[in-house]
Coordinates of C-alpha atoms (C1' of nucleotides) in Angstrom, one line a residue:
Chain A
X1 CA 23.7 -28.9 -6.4
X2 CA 24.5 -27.0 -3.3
X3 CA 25.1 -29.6 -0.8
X4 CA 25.7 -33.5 -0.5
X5 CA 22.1 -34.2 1.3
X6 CA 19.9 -33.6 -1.8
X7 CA 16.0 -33.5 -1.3
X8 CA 16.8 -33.4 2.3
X9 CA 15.4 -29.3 1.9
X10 CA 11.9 -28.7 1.0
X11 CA 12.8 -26.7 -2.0
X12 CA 11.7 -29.7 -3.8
X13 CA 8.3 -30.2 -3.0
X14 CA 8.2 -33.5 -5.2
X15 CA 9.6 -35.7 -8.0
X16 CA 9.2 -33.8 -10.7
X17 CA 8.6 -30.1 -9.9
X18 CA 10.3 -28.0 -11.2
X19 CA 12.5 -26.3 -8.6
X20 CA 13.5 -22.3 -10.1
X21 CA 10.0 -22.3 -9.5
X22 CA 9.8 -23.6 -6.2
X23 CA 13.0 -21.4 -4.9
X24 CA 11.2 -18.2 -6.4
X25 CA 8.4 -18.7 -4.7
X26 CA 10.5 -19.4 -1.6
X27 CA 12.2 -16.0 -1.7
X28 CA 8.6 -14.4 -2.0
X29 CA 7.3 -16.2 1.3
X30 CA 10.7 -15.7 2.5
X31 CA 10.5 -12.1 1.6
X32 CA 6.4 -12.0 2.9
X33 CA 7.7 -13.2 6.9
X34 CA 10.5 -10.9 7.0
X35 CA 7.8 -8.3 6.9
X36 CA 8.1 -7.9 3.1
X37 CA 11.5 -6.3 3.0
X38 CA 15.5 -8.0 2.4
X39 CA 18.1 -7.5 1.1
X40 CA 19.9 -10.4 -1.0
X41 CA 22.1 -11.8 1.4
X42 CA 19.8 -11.8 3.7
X43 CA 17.8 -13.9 1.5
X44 CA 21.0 -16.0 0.6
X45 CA 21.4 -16.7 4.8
X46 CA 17.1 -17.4 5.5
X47 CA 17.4 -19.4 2.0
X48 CA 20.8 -21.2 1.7
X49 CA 21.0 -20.8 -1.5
X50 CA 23.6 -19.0 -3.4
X51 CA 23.9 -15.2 -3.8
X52 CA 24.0 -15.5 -7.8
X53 CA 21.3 -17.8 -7.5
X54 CA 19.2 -15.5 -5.4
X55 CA 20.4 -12.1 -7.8
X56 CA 19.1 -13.9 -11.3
X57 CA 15.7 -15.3 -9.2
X58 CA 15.1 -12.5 -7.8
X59 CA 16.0 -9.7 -11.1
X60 CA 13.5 -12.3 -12.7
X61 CA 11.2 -11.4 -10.6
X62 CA 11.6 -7.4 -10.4
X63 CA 11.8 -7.9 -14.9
X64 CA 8.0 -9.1 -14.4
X65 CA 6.7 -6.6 -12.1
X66 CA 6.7 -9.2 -8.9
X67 CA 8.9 -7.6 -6.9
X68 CA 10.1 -4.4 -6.3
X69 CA 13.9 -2.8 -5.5
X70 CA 14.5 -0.3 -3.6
X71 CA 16.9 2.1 -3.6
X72 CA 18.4 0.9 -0.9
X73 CA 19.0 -2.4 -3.1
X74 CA 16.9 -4.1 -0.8
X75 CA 13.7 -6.4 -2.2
X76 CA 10.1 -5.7 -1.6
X77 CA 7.2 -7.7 -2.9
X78 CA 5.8 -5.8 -6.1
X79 CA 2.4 -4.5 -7.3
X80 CA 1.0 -7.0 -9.5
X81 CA 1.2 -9.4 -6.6
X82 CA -1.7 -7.1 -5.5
X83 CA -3.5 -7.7 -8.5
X84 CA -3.3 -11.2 -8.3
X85 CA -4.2 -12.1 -5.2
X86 CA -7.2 -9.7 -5.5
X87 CA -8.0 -12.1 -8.6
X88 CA -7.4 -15.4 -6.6
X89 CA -9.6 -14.1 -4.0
X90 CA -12.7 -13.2 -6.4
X91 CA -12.6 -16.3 -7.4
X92 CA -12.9 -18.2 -4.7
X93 CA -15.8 -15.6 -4.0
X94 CA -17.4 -16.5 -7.2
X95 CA -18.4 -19.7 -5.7
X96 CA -18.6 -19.0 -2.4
X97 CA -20.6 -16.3 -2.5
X98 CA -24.2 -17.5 -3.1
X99 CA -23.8 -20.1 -0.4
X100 CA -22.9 -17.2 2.0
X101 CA -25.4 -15.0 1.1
X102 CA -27.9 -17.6 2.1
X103 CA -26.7 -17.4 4.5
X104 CA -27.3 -13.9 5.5
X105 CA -30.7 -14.4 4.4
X106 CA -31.4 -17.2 7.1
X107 CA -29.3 -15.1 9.4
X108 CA -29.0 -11.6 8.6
X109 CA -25.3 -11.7 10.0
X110 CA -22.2 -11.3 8.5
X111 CA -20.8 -14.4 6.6
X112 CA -17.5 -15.3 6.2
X113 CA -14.8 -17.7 4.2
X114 CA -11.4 -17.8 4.8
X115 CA -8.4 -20.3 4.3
X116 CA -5.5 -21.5 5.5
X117 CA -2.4 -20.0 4.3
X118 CA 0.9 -21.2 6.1
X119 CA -0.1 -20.6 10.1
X120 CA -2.6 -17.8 9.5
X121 CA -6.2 -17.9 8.2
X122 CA -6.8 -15.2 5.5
X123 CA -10.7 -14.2 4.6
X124 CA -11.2 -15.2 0.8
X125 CA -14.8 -13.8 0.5
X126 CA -17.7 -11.8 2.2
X127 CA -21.2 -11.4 2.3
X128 CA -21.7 -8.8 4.5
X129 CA -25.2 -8.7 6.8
X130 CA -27.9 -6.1 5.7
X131 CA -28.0 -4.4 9.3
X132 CA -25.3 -2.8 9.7
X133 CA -23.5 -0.9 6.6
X134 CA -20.4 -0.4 9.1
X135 CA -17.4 -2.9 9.5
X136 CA -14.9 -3.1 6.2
X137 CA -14.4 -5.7 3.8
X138 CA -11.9 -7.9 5.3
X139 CA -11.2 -9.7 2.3
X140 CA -7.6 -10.4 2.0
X141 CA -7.1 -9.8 6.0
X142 CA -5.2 -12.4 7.5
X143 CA -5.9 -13.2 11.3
X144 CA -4.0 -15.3 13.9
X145 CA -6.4 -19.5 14.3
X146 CA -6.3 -19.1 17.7
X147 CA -8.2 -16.2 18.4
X148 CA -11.1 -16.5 15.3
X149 CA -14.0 -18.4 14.6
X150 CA -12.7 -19.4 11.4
X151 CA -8.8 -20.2 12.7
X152 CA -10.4 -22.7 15.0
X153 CA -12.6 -24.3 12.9
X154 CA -9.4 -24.5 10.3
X155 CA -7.2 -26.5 13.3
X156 CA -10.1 -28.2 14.3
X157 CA -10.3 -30.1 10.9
X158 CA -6.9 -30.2 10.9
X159 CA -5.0 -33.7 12.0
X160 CA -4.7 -32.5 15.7
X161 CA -0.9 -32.8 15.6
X162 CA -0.8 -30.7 12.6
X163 CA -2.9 -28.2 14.6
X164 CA -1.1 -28.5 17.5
X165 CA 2.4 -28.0 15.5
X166 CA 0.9 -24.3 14.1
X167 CA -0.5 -23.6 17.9
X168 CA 3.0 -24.0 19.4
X169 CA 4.7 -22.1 16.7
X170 CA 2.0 -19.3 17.0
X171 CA 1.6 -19.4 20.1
X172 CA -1.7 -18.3 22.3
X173 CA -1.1 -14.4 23.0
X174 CA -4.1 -12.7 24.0
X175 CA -5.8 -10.0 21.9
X176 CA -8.7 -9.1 24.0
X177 CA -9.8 -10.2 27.6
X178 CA -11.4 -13.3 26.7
X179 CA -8.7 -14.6 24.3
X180 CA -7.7 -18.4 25.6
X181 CA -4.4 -18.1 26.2
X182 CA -4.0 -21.4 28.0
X183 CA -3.1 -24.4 25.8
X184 CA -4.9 -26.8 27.7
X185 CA -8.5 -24.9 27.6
X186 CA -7.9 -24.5 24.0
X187 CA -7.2 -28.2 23.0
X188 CA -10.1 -28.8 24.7
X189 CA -12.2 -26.7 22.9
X190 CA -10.8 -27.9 19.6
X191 CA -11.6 -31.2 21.0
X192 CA -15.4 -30.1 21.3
X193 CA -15.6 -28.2 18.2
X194 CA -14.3 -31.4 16.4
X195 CA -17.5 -33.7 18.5
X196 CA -19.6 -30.6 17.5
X197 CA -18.9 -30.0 13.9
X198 CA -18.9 -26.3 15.0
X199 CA -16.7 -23.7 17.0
X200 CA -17.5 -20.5 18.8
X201 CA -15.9 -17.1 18.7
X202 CA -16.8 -15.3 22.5
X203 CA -15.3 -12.0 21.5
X204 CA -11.7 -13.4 21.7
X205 CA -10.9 -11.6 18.5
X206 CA -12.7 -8.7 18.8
X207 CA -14.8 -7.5 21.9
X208 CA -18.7 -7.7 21.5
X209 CA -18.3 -9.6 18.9
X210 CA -20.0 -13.2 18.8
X211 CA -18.9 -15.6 16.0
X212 CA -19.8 -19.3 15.1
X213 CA -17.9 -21.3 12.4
X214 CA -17.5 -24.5 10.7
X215 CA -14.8 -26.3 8.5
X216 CA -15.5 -26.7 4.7
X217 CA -15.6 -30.3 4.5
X218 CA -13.7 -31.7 1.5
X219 CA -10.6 -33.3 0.8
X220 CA -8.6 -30.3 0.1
X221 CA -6.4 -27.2 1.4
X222 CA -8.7 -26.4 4.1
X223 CA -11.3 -23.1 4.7
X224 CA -13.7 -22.6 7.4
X225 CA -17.1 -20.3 7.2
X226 CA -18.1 -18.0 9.6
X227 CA -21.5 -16.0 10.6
X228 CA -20.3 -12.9 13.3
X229 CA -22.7 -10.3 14.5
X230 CA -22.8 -8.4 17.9
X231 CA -23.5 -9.9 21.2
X232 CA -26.9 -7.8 21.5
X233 CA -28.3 -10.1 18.5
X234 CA -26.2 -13.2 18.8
X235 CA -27.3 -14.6 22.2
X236 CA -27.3 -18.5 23.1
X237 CA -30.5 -19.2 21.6
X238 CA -29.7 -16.8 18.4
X239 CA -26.6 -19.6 18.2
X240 CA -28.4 -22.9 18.8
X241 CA -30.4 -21.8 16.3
X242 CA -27.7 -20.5 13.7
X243 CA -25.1 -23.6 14.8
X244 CA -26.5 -26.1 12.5
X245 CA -27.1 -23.7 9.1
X246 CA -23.2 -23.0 9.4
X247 CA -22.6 -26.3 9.9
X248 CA -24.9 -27.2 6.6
X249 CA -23.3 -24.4 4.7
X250 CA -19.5 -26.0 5.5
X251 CA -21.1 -29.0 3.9
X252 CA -22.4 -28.0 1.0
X253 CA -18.8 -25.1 0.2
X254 CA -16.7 -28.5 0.7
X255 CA -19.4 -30.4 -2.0
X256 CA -19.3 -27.4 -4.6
X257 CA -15.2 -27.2 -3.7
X258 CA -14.4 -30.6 -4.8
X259 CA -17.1 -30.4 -7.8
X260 CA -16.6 -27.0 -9.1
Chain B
X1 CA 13.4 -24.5 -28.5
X2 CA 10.7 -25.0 -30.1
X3 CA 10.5 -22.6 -33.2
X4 CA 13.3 -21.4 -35.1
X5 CA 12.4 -17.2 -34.3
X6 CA 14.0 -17.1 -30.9
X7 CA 13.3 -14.5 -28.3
X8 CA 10.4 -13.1 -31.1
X9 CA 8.2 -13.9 -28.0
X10 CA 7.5 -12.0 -24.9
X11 CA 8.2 -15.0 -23.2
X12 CA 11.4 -13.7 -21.6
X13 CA 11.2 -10.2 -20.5
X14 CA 15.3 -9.6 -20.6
X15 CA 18.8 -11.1 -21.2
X16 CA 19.4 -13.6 -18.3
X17 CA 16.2 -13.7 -16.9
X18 CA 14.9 -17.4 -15.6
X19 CA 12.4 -18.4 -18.3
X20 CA 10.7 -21.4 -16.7
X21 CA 9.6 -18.2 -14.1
X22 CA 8.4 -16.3 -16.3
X23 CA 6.2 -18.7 -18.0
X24 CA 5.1 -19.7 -15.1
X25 CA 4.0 -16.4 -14.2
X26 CA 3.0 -15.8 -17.2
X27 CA 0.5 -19.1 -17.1
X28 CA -0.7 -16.9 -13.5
X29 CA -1.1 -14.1 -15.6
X30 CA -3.4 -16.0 -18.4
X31 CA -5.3 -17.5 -15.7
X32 CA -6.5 -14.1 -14.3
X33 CA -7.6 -13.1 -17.2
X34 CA -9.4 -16.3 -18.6
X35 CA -11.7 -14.8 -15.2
X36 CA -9.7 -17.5 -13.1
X37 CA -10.4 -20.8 -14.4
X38 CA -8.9 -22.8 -17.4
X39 CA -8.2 -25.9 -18.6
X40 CA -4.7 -27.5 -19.3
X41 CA -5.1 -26.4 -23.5
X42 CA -6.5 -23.7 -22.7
X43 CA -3.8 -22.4 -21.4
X44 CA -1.2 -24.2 -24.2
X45 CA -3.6 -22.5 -27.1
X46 CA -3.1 -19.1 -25.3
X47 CA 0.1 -19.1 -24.2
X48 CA 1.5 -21.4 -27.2
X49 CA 3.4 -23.9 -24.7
X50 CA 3.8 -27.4 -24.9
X51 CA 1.1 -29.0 -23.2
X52 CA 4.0 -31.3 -21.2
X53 CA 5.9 -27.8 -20.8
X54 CA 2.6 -26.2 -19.1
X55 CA 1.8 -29.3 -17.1
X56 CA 4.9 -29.6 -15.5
X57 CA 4.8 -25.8 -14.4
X58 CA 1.1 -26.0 -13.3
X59 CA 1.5 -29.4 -11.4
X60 CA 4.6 -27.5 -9.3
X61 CA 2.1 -24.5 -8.8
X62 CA -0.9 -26.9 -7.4
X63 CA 2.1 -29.0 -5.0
X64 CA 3.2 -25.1 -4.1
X65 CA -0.4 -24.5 -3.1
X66 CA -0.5 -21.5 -5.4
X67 CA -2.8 -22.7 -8.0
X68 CA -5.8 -25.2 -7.4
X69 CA -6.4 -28.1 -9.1
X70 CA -10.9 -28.4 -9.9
X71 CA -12.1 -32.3 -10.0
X72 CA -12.6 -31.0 -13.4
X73 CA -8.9 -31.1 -13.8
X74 CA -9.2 -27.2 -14.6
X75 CA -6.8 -25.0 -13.0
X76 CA -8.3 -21.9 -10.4
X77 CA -5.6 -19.6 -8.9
X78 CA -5.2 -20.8 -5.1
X79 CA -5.5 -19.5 -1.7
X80 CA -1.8 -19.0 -1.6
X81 CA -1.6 -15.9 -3.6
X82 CA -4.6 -14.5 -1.5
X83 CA -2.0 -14.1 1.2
X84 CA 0.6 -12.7 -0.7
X85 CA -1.3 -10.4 -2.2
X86 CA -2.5 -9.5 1.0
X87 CA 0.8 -9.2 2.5
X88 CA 2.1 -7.0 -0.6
X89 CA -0.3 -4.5 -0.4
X90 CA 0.0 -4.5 3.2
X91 CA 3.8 -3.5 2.3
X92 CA 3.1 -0.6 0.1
X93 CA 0.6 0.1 2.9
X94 CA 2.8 0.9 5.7
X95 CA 4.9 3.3 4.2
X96 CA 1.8 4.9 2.3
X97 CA -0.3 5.0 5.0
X98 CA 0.7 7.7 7.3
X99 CA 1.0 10.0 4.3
X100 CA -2.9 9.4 3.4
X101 CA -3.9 9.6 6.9
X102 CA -2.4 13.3 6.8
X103 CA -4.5 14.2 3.4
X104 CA -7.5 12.4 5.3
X105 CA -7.4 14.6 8.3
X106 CA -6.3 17.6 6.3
X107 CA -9.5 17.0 3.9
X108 CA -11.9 14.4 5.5
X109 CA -12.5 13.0 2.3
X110 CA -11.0 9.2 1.5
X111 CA -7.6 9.1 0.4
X112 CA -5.8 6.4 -2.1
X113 CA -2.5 5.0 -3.6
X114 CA -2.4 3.1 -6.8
X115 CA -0.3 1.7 -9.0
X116 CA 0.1 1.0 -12.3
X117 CA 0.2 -2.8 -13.3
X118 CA 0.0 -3.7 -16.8
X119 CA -2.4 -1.3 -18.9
X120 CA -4.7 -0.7 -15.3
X121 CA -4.5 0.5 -12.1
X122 CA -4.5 -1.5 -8.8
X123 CA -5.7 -0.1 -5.7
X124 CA -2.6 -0.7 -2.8
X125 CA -3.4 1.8 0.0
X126 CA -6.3 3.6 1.3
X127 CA -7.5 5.6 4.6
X128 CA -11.8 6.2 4.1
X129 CA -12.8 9.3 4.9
X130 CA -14.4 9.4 8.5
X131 CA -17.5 10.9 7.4
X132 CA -18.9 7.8 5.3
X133 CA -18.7 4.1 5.8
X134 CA -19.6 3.6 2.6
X135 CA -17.6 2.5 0.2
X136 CA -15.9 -0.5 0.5
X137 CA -12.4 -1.1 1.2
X138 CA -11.0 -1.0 -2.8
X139 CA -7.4 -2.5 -2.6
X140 CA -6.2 -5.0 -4.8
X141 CA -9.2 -3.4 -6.5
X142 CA -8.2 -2.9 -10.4
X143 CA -9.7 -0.4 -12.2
X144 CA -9.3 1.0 -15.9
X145 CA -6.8 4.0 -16.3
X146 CA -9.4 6.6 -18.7
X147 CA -12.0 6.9 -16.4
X148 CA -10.2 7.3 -12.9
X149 CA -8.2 9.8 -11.2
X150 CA -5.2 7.9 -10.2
X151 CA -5.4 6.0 -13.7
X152 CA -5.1 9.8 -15.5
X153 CA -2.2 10.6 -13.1
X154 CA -0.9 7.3 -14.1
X155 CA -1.1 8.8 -17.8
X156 CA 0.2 11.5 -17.0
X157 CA 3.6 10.6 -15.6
X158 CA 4.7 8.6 -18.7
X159 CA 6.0 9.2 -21.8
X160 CA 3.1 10.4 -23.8
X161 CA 4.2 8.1 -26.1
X162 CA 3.4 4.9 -23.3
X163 CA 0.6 6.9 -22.1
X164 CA -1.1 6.7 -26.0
X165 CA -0.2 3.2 -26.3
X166 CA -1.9 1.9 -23.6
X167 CA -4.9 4.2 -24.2
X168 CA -4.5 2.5 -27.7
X169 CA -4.6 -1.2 -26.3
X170 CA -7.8 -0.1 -23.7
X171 CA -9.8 2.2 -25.7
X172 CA -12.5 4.5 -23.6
X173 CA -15.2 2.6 -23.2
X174 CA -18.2 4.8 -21.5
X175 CA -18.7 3.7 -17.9
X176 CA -21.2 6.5 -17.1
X177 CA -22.3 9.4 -19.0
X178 CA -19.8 11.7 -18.0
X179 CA -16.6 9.1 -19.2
X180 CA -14.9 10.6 -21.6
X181 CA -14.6 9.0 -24.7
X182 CA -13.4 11.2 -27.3
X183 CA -9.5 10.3 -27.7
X184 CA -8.9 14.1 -28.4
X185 CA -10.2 15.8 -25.3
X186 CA -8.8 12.5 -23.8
X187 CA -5.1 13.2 -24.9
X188 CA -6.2 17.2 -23.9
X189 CA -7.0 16.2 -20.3
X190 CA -3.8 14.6 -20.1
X191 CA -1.6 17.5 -21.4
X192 CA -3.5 19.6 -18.6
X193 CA -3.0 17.1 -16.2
X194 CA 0.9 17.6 -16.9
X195 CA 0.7 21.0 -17.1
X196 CA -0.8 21.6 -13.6
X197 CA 0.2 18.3 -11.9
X198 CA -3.2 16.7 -11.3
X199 CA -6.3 15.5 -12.6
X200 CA -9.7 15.7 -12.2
X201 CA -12.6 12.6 -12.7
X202 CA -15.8 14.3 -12.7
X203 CA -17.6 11.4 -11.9
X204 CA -16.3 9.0 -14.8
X205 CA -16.0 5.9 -13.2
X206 CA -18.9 6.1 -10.5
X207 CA -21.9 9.1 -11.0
X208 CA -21.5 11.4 -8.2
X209 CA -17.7 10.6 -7.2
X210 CA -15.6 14.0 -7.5
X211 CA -12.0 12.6 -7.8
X212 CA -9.1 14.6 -7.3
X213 CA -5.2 13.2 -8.1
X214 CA -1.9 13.3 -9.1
X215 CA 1.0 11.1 -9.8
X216 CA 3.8 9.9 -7.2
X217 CA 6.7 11.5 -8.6
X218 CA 10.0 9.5 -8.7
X219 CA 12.0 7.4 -11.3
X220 CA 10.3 3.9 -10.4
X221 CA 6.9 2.1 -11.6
X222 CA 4.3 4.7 -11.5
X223 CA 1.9 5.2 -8.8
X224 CA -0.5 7.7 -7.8
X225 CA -2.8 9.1 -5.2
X226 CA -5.7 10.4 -5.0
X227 CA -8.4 12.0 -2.5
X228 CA -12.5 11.5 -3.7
X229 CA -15.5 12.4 -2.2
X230 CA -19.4 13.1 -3.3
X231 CA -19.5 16.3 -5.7
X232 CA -21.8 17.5 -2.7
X233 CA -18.9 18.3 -0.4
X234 CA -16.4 18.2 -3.1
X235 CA -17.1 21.8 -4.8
X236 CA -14.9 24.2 -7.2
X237 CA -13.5 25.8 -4.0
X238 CA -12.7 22.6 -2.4
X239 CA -11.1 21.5 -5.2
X240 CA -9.2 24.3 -5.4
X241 CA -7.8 23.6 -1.8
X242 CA -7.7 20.0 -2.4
X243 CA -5.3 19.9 -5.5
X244 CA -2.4 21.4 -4.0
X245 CA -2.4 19.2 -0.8
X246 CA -2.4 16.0 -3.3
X247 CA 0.7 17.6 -5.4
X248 CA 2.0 17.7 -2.2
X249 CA 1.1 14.1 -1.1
X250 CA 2.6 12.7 -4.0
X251 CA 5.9 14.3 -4.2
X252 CA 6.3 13.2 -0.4
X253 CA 5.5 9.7 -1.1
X254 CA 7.8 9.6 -4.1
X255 CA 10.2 10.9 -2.2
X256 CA 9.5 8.2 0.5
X257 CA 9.1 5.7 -2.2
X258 CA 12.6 6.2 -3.5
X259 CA 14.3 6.1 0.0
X260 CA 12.4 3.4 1.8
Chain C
dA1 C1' -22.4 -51.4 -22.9
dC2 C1' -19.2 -50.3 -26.6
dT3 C1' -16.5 -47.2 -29.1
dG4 C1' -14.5 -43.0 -30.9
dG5 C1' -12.4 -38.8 -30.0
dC6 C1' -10.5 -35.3 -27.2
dA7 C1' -8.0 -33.7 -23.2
dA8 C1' -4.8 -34.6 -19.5
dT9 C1' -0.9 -36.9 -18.0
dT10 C1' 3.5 -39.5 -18.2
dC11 C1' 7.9 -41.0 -20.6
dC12 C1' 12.3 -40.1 -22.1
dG13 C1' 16.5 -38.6 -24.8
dC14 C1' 18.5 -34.2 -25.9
dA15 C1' 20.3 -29.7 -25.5
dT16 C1' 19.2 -25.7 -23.1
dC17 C1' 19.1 -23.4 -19.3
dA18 C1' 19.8 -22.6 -14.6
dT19 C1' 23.5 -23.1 -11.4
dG20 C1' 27.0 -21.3 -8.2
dG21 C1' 32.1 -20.4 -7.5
dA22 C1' 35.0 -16.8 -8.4
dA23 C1' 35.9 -12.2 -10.1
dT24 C1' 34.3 -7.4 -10.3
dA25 C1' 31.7 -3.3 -9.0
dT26 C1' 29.5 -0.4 -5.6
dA27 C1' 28.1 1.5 -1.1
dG28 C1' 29.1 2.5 3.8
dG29 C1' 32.0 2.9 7.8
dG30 C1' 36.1 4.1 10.2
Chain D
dC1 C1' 41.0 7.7 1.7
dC2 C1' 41.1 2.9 2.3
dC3 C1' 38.8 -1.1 3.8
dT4 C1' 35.0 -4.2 4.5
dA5 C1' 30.5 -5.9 3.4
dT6 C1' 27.2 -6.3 0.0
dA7 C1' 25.4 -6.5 -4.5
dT8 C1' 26.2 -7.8 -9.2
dT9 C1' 28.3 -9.9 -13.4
dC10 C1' 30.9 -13.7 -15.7
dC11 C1' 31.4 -18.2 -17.3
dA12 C1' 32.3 -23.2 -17.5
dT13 C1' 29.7 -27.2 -16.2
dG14 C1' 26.1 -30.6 -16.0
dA15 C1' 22.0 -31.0 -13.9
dT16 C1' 17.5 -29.6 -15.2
dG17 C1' 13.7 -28.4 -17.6
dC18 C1' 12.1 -29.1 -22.5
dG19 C1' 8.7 -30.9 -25.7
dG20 C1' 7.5 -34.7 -29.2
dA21 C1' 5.4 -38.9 -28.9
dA22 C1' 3.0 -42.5 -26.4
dT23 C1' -0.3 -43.5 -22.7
dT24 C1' -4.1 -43.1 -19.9
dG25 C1' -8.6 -41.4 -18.6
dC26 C1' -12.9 -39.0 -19.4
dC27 C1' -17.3 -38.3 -21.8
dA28 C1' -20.6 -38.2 -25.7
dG29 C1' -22.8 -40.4 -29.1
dT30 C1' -25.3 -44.7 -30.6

DNA sequence: ACTGGCAATTCCGCATCATGGAATATAGGG
DNA sequence: CCCTATATTCCATGATGCGGAATTGCCAGT
């Protein structure tokens, strides 16, 4: 092996794994936070692995269609990952989506599930609410925890160092005017949202728009559900009233997560 | 190895490439298709693996956080490869965009970029039209390649030869009335399409949906945009200013695609 | 409850397959 | 044009992944 200090890496996740398969995957998150472009020694320096090493990974992965090269020799990630992911995520919407659309029913707002993926939270399905026709699918779309119903709700079910480890590396920077961007307020209201069992989403995302979310209960690679609509219809008694259904629908997602 | 006819198999795309990868891909792959959940021999009956062999790959998926395990000890892809996708198709995006946004404006119908990925075509970039916000966001969307613009201008880029073959493998099922399903005037279409650069779906896919595209010329793996609208606004005229801004749109973005 | 059968998981010795250092091509920069 | 940085190919080595066989665990049938 490379160096003296085996298993001292991560590229072994655990006994047992098998590890081309854990360094290609590597290069491809590797690949994902350098904005989805590298060349290979780049790779070689984020990786430490060596430069052959890298070259037959990564020609692997351009063989199957997973990555793409450039004429510039540089890497990019390649079009079947789009197809996959796009299956991965309409599968989790399979069984998410008749919770969610009860949702709407009880509602009549916009319900959300996303998970967390590294130190984002990326929305895996979508029942969108009957008023309004507007507002794309955001299926896919990966948004910063600090700033979202469900990121919060995701940290807040999270062991709070773990949560505090992604908050420090993300940071708090403001995306609208009511973004908390002070680290104190916002452990706080993780603090509340774990006493609660639910979080709120004042516009800190997106202006005007109201969100309330819950974790998905379970033992498992956490998610979060959201219901968001516009202030006009989401006032406080709107919420006191929609609180404890999101709550209820975290419940019974982490139930049919662990059983399905 | 386990049968005497080495390399008869797919298994291994090309000389040198890491095998262990591309059966594990491979075991991604098989999963999609299964419509995203399968059991462990399942997955050895289909792929023809050793159930230890396909274990040990699927157990460093599930640690990788890229496939999920079910209580039912079946296998679902997992939230990972939501993100990646996402992130993929967000990297053809970039480049892409600009170049629809400029069709959209020119045309104020929606404007896409697909690819072709396996024997269909996978939605990566699209700018909606600003008159509608109908229609949903379609990336990561896969589609068939006889019944939709870009899949045609797919067609048409490759060697008539690859073109017929995967025809061959799909066939032309009817998706509405106007799908064309005589192999024929199918293969006709095509010539046409090469003849004057783009294509034309008169509704084949979706009733109503005027579709006009053309391949993304380059030497890479094919892609293709197109620009569709209702046949209300999209009339013989507009078609006939339409098609030449697509050409257009797809020789820049090969261009682009090839020096990017 | 007991049992039979099937599916998932673990074990383990063997040989294959991935590994990475060094050598070779190729692209930019001066 | 040469020179440097980067990508790619070669190849001997042994660690690593392989798969047959044994084990465990889960249900369905009675």
């Amino acid at each position: 092996m490379s160096d003296g200090t085996e298993a001292s890496r991560p590229d072994v996740p655990r006994a047992g794994g098998v590890q081309s398969l854990a360094r290609a995957f590597g290069l491809l998150e590797t690949l994902a936070e350098t904005g989805g472009e590298a060349g290979l020694s780049e790779l070689a320096d984020r990786t430490g692995l060596a430069p052959a090493t890298i070259h037959r990974l990564v020609r692997t992965l351009v063989d199957l269609g997973y990555l793409r090269q450039l004429s510039s020799r540089r890497y990019t990630l390649g079009p079947k990952l789009v197809g996959l992911g796009e299956t991965a995520a309409r599968q989790f919407g399979r069984w998410a989506t008749p919770v969610l659309a009860d949702l709407v029913t009880e509602i009549g707002e916009t319900a959300n599930l996303a998970v967390l993926d590294g130190d984002g939270a990326v929305y895996v399905a979508q029942v969108p609410s009957p008023h309004q026709m507007r507002m794309f699918t955001e299926i896919g779309r990966r948004v910063p925890v600090h700033c979202t119903g469900v990121g919060k709700a995701l940290l807040s079910a999270l062991p709070p160092a773990d949560a505090a480890a992604i908050v420090a590396r993300t940071g708090l920077p403001a995306v609208t005017s009511t973004t908390i961007t002070d680290p104190d307020v916002f452990a706080r209201g993780l603090a509340l949202a774990r006493e609660r069992g639910y979080v709120l989403d004042e516009g800190e995302q997106e202006t005007g728009v109201r969100c309330v979310a819950a974790p998905v209960t379970g033992p498992h690679g956490s998610a979060a559900v959201s219901v968001s609509g516009p202030l006009s219809r989401m006032d406080d008694t709107a919420v006191a009233r929609i609180a404890p259904l999101v709550v209820a629908a975290g419940r019974r997602l982490g139930t049919l997560l662990a059983t399905a």
